[in-house]
Amino acid sequence: EVQLVESGGGLVQPGRSLRLSCAASGFTFDDYAMHWVRQGPGKGLEWVSGISWNSGTIGYADSVKGRFTISRNNARNSLYLQLNSLTAEDTAFFFCAKASARMLGSAGYFDLWGLGTLVTVSS
Amino acid sequence: SYMLTQPPSVSVAPGKTATITCGGDNIGSKSVHWYQQKPGQAPVMVIYYGTDRPSGIPERFSGSNSGNTATLTVSRVEAGDEADYYCQVWDSSSDHYVFGTGTKVTVL
């Protein structure tokens, strides 16, 4: 079955760290770029970060640059997001999304999404 | 930074047509993609490259893009079309993916 399954979310205190994972199955993982998209409570979608098929190109939203780190392990069909220096504004569902292309850029859209994992930042 | 503006809400009677706009500076020069998100669910792509439909998406969903406005049209609206809809583009100036503000479609 073609699917993405996120894990690693939870309740964390401000300033602490968390690592999210996304397990992919049912497609050739290393043929596609992958992304993280988040959605705050009652809010819209926000692109967080993306990584090309070979990790050669990486991008971040301005709101997370310098705090979050995306990575992937093609041998394990897995995508990761390291979240550091978390604030209450980072509270959101984090979705893993498969891109339609190998590289980041205009050719890409998000054609497969996971169900998301909830990150709550609170003391 | 590049911004995409959508109406917060659209209401439509069953069987009628829902029109959802996505405004952005010269958006007609960009590839626009549309996503449907039902409550408590992950988004699903309904239109890509402005006018193309993924397999499994009904022909009732169509898109267009010109000038400063992209449009998603849902014809013969059904109760199951009630959802939030988001447009999305790639902004080459910032190398960022940008989502629209989202439109909640309510079926009366």
CSV table of N, CA and C in Angstrom, one decimal, chain B residues 12-97:
chain,number,residue,atom,x,y,z
B,12,VAL,N,-22.6,27.0,-1.0
B,12,VAL,CA,-23.2,26.6,-2.3
B,12,VAL,C,-24.2,25.5,-2.0
B,13,ALA,N,-25.3,25.6,-2.8
B,13,ALA,CA,-26.4,24.6,-2.7
B,13,ALA,C,-26.0,23.3,-3.4
B,14,PRO,N,-26.5,22.2,-3.0
B,14,PRO,CA,-26.2,20.9,-3.7
B,14,PRO,C,-26.7,21.0,-5.1
B,15,GLY,N,-25.8,20.5,-6.0
B,15,GLY,CA,-26.1,20.5,-7.4
B,15,GLY,C,-25.7,21.8,-8.2
B,16,LYS,N,-25.3,22.8,-7.4
B,16,LYS,CA,-24.8,24.1,-8.0
B,16,LYS,C,-23.3,24.0,-8.2
B,17,THR,N,-22.8,25.2,-8.6
B,17,THR,CA,-21.3,25.3,-8.9
B,17,THR,C,-20.6,26.1,-7.8
B,18,ALA,N,-19.5,25.6,-7.3
B,18,ALA,CA,-18.7,26.4,-6.3
B,18,ALA,C,-17.5,26.9,-7.1
B,19,THR,N,-17.2,28.2,-6.9
B,19,THR,CA,-16.0,28.8,-7.5
B,19,THR,C,-15.1,29.3,-6.4
B,20,ILE,N,-13.9,28.8,-6.4
B,20,ILE,CA,-12.9,29.2,-5.4
B,20,ILE,C,-11.7,29.9,-6.1
B,21,THR,N,-11.5,31.2,-5.7
B,21,THR,CA,-10.4,31.9,-6.3
B,21,THR,C,-9.1,31.9,-5.5
B,22,CYS,N,-8.0,32.2,-6.1
B,22,CYS,CA,-6.7,32.2,-5.5
B,22,CYS,C,-6.0,33.4,-6.2
B,23,GLY,N,-5.8,34.4,-5.5
B,23,GLY,CA,-5.2,35.6,-6.0
B,23,GLY,C,-3.7,35.8,-5.7
B,24,GLY,N,-2.9,36.1,-6.7
B,24,GLY,CA,-1.5,36.3,-6.5
B,24,GLY,C,-0.9,37.1,-7.6
B,25,ASP,N,0.2,37.8,-7.4
B,25,ASP,CA,0.8,38.6,-8.4
B,25,ASP,C,1.3,37.8,-9.6
B,26,ASN,N,0.7,38.0,-10.7
B,26,ASN,CA,1.0,37.3,-12.0
B,26,ASN,C,1.0,35.8,-11.8
B,27,ILE,N,0.0,35.3,-11.0
B,27,ILE,CA,-0.1,33.9,-10.7
B,27,ILE,C,-0.2,33.1,-12.0
B,28,GLY,N,-0.7,33.7,-13.1
B,28,GLY,CA,-0.9,33.1,-14.4
B,28,GLY,C,0.4,32.5,-15.0
B,29,SER,N,1.5,33.1,-14.5
B,29,SER,CA,2.8,32.6,-15.0
B,29,SER,C,3.3,31.4,-14.2
B,30,LYS,N,2.6,31.0,-13.2
B,30,LYS,CA,3.1,29.9,-12.3
B,30,LYS,C,2.2,28.7,-12.4
B,31,SER,N,2.8,27.6,-12.0
B,31,SER,CA,2.0,26.3,-11.9
B,31,SER,C,1.3,26.3,-10.6
B,32,VAL,N,0.0,26.2,-10.6
B,32,VAL,CA,-0.9,26.2,-9.5
B,32,VAL,C,-1.5,24.8,-9.2
B,33,HIS,N,-1.4,24.4,-7.9
B,33,HIS,CA,-2.0,23.1,-7.5
B,33,HIS,C,-3.0,23.4,-6.4
B,34,TRP,N,-4.0,22.5,-6.4
B,34,TRP,CA,-5.1,22.7,-5.4
B,34,TRP,C,-5.3,21.4,-4.6
B,35,TYR,N,-5.6,21.6,-3.3
B,35,TYR,CA,-5.7,20.5,-2.3
B,35,TYR,C,-7.1,20.7,-1.6
B,36,GLN,N,-7.7,19.5,-1.3
B,36,GLN,CA,-8.9,19.4,-0.5
B,36,GLN,C,-8.6,18.8,0.8
B,37,GLN,N,-9.0,19.4,1.9
B,37,GLN,CA,-8.8,18.9,3.2
B,37,GLN,C,-10.1,18.8,4.0
B,38,LYS,N,-10.5,17.6,4.3
B,38,LYS,CA,-11.7,17.4,5.1
B,38,LYS,C,-11.3,17.4,6.6
B,39,PRO,N,-12.3,17.7,7.4
B,39,PRO,CA,-12.0,17.8,8.9
B,39,PRO,C,-11.3,16.5,9.4
B,40,GLY,N,-10.2,16.7,10.1
B,40,GLY,CA,-9.5,15.6,10.7
B,40,GLY,C,-8.7,14.7,9.7
B,41,GLN,N,-8.6,15.2,8.5
B,41,GLN,CA,-7.9,14.3,7.5
B,41,GLN,C,-6.7,15.1,6.9
B,42,ALA,N,-5.9,14.3,6.2
B,42,ALA,CA,-4.8,14.9,5.5
B,42,ALA,C,-5.3,15.5,4.2
B,43,PRO,N,-4.6,16.5,3.7
B,43,PRO,CA,-5.0,17.1,2.4
B,43,PRO,C,-4.8,16.1,1.3
B,44,VAL,N,-5.7,16.3,0.2
B,44,VAL,CA,-5.6,15.4,-1.0
B,44,VAL,C,-5.6,16.4,-2.2
B,45,MET,N,-4.7,16.1,-3.1
B,45,MET,CA,-4.5,16.9,-4.3
B,45,MET,C,-5.7,16.7,-5.2
B,46,VAL,N,-6.3,17.8,-5.7
B,46,VAL,CA,-7.5,17.6,-6.6
B,46,VAL,C,-7.2,18.2,-8.0
B,47,ILE,N,-6.3,19.1,-8.1
B,47,ILE,CA,-5.9,19.7,-9.4
B,47,ILE,C,-4.4,20.0,-9.3
B,48,TYR,N,-3.6,19.6,-10.4
B,48,TYR,CA,-2.2,20.0,-10.5
B,48,TYR,C,-2.0,20.6,-11.8
B,49,TYR,N,-0.9,21.4,-11.8
B,49,TYR,CA,-0.6,22.2,-13.0
B,49,TYR,C,-1.8,23.0,-13.5
B,50,GLY,N,-2.6,23.5,-12.6
B,50,GLY,CA,-3.6,24.4,-13.0
B,50,GLY,C,-4.9,23.8,-13.5
B,51,THR,N,-4.8,22.7,-14.3
B,51,THR,CA,-6.0,22.2,-14.9
B,51,THR,C,-6.1,20.6,-14.9
B,52,ASP,N,-5.0,20.0,-14.5
B,52,ASP,CA,-5.0,18.5,-14.6
B,52,ASP,C,-5.6,17.9,-13.3
B,53,ARG,N,-6.3,16.8,-13.5
B,53,ARG,CA,-6.9,16.0,-12.4
B,53,ARG,C,-6.2,14.7,-12.2
B,54,PRO,N,-5.8,14.4,-10.9
B,54,PRO,CA,-5.3,13.1,-10.6
B,54,PRO,C,-6.3,12.0,-10.8
B,55,SER,N,-5.8,10.8,-11.0
B,55,SER,CA,-6.8,9.7,-11.1
B,55,SER,C,-7.6,9.6,-9.9
B,56,GLY,N,-8.9,9.3,-10.0
B,56,GLY,CA,-9.8,9.2,-8.9
B,56,GLY,C,-10.5,10.5,-8.5
B,57,ILE,N,-10.1,11.6,-9.0
B,57,ILE,CA,-10.7,12.9,-8.7
B,57,ILE,C,-11.8,13.1,-9.8
B,58,PRO,N,-13.1,13.3,-9.4
B,58,PRO,CA,-14.2,13.4,-10.3
B,58,PRO,C,-14.0,14.6,-11.3
B,59,GLU,N,-14.6,14.4,-12.5
B,59,GLU,CA,-14.5,15.4,-13.6
B,59,GLU,C,-15.2,16.7,-13.1
B,60,ARG,N,-15.9,16.6,-12.1
B,60,ARG,CA,-16.6,17.8,-11.6
B,60,ARG,C,-15.6,18.9,-11.1
B,61,PHE,N,-14.4,18.4,-10.8
B,61,PHE,CA,-13.4,19.4,-10.4
B,61,PHE,C,-12.6,19.8,-11.6
B,62,SER,N,-12.5,21.2,-11.7
B,62,SER,CA,-11.7,21.7,-12.8
B,62,SER,C,-11.0,23.0,-12.4
B,63,GLY,N,-9.9,23.4,-13.1
B,63,GLY,CA,-9.2,24.5,-12.7
B,63,GLY,C,-8.8,25.4,-13.9
B,64,SER,N,-8.5,26.7,-13.6
B,64,SER,CA,-8.0,27.6,-14.6
B,64,SER,C,-7.1,28.6,-14.0
B,65,ASN,N,-6.3,29.2,-14.8
B,65,ASN,CA,-5.3,30.1,-14.2
B,65,ASN,C,-4.9,31.2,-15.3
B,66,SER,N,-5.1,32.5,-14.9
B,66,SER,CA,-4.8,33.5,-15.9
B,66,SER,C,-4.6,34.8,-15.1
B,67,GLY,N,-3.7,35.6,-15.6
B,67,GLY,CA,-3.5,36.9,-15.0
B,67,GLY,C,-3.1,36.8,-13.5
B,68,ASN,N,-3.9,37.4,-12.6
B,68,ASN,CA,-3.6,37.4,-11.2
B,68,ASN,C,-4.5,36.5,-10.4
B,69,THR,N,-5.3,35.7,-11.1
B,69,THR,CA,-6.2,34.8,-10.4
B,69,THR,C,-6.2,33.4,-11.0
B,70,ALA,N,-6.1,32.4,-10.1
B,70,ALA,CA,-6.3,31.0,-10.4
B,70,ALA,C,-7.7,30.6,-9.8
B,71,THR,N,-8.4,29.7,-10.5
B,71,THR,CA,-9.7,29.4,-10.0
B,71,THR,C,-9.9,27.9,-10.0
B,72,LEU,N,-10.5,27.4,-8.9
B,72,LEU,CA,-10.9,26.0,-8.8
B,72,LEU,C,-12.5,26.0,-8.9
B,73,THR,N,-13.0,25.2,-9.8
B,73,THR,CA,-14.5,25.1,-9.9
B,73,THR,C,-14.9,23.7,-9.6
B,74,VAL,N,-15.9,23.6,-8.8
B,74,VAL,CA,-16.5,22.3,-8.4
B,74,VAL,C,-18.0,22.4,-9.0
B,75,SER,N,-18.3,21.6,-10.0
B,75,SER,CA,-19.6,21.6,-10.6
B,75,SER,C,-20.5,20.5,-9.9
B,76,ARG,N,-21.7,20.7,-10.0
B,76,ARG,CA,-22.7,19.7,-9.4
B,76,ARG,C,-22.3,19.3,-8.0
B,77,VAL,N,-22.2,20.3,-7.2
B,77,VAL,CA,-21.6,20.1,-5.8
B,77,VAL,C,-22.4,19.1,-5.0
B,78,GLU,N,-21.7,18.2,-4.3
B,78,GLU,CA,-22.3,17.2,-3.5
B,78,GLU,C,-21.9,17.5,-2.0
B,79,ALA,N,-22.7,16.9,-1.1
B,79,ALA,CA,-22.4,17.1,0.3
B,79,ALA,C,-20.9,16.7,0.7
B,80,GLY,N,-20.4,15.7,0.0
B,80,GLY,CA,-19.1,15.2,0.3
B,80,GLY,C,-18.0,16.1,-0.2
B,81,ASP,N,-18.3,17.2,-0.9
B,81,ASP,CA,-17.3,18.2,-1.3
B,81,ASP,C,-17.1,19.2,-0.2
B,82,GLU,N,-17.8,19.2,0.8
B,82,GLU,CA,-17.6,20.1,1.9
B,82,GLU,C,-16.3,19.9,2.6
B,83,ALA,N,-15.4,20.9,2.5
B,83,ALA,CA,-14.0,20.8,2.9
B,83,ALA,C,-13.4,22.1,2.9
B,84,ASP,N,-12.1,22.2,3.3
B,84,ASP,CA,-11.2,23.3,3.1
B,84,ASP,C,-10.4,23.1,1.8
B,85,TYR,N,-10.2,24.1,1.0
B,85,TYR,CA,-9.5,24.0,-0.2
B,85,TYR,C,-8.3,25.0,-0.2
B,86,TYR,N,-7.1,24.6,-0.6
B,86,TYR,CA,-5.9,25.4,-0.6
B,86,TYR,C,-5.3,25.4,-2.0
B,87,CYS,N,-4.9,26.5,-2.5
B,87,CYS,CA,-4.1,26.6,-3.6
B,87,CYS,C,-2.6,26.6,-3.2
B,88,GLN,N,-1.7,26.3,-4.1
B,88,GLN,CA,-0.3,26.3,-3.8
B,88,GLN,C,0.6,26.5,-5.1
B,89,VAL,N,1.7,27.3,-4.9
B,89,VAL,CA,2.6,27.5,-6.0
B,89,VAL,C,4.0,27.4,-5.4
B,90,TRP,N,5.0,27.4,-6.3
B,90,TRP,CA,6.4,27.5,-6.0
B,90,TRP,C,6.8,28.9,-6.3
B,91,ASP,N,7.4,29.6,-5.3
B,91,ASP,CA,7.9,31.0,-5.5
B,91,ASP,C,9.4,30.9,-5.8
B,92,SER,N,9.7,31.2,-7.0
B,92,SER,CA,11.1,31.1,-7.4
B,92,SER,C,12.0,32.2,-6.8
B,93,SER,N,11.3,33.3,-6.4
B,93,SER,CA,12.1,34.4,-5.8
B,93,SER,C,12.7,34.1,-4.5
B,94,SER,N,11.9,33.3,-3.7
B,94,SER,CA,12.4,32.9,-2.4
B,94,SER,C,12.7,31.4,-2.2
B,95,ASP,N,12.5,30.7,-3.3
B,95,ASP,CA,12.7,29.2,-3.3
B,95,ASP,C,11.8,28.6,-2.2
B,96,HIS,N,10.6,29.1,-2.1
B,96,HIS,CA,9.7,28.5,-1.1
B,96,HIS,C,8.4,28.0,-1.8
B,97,TYR,N,7.8,27.1,-1.2
B,97,TYR,CA,6.5,26.7,-1.6
B,97,TYR,C,5.5,27.5,-0.8
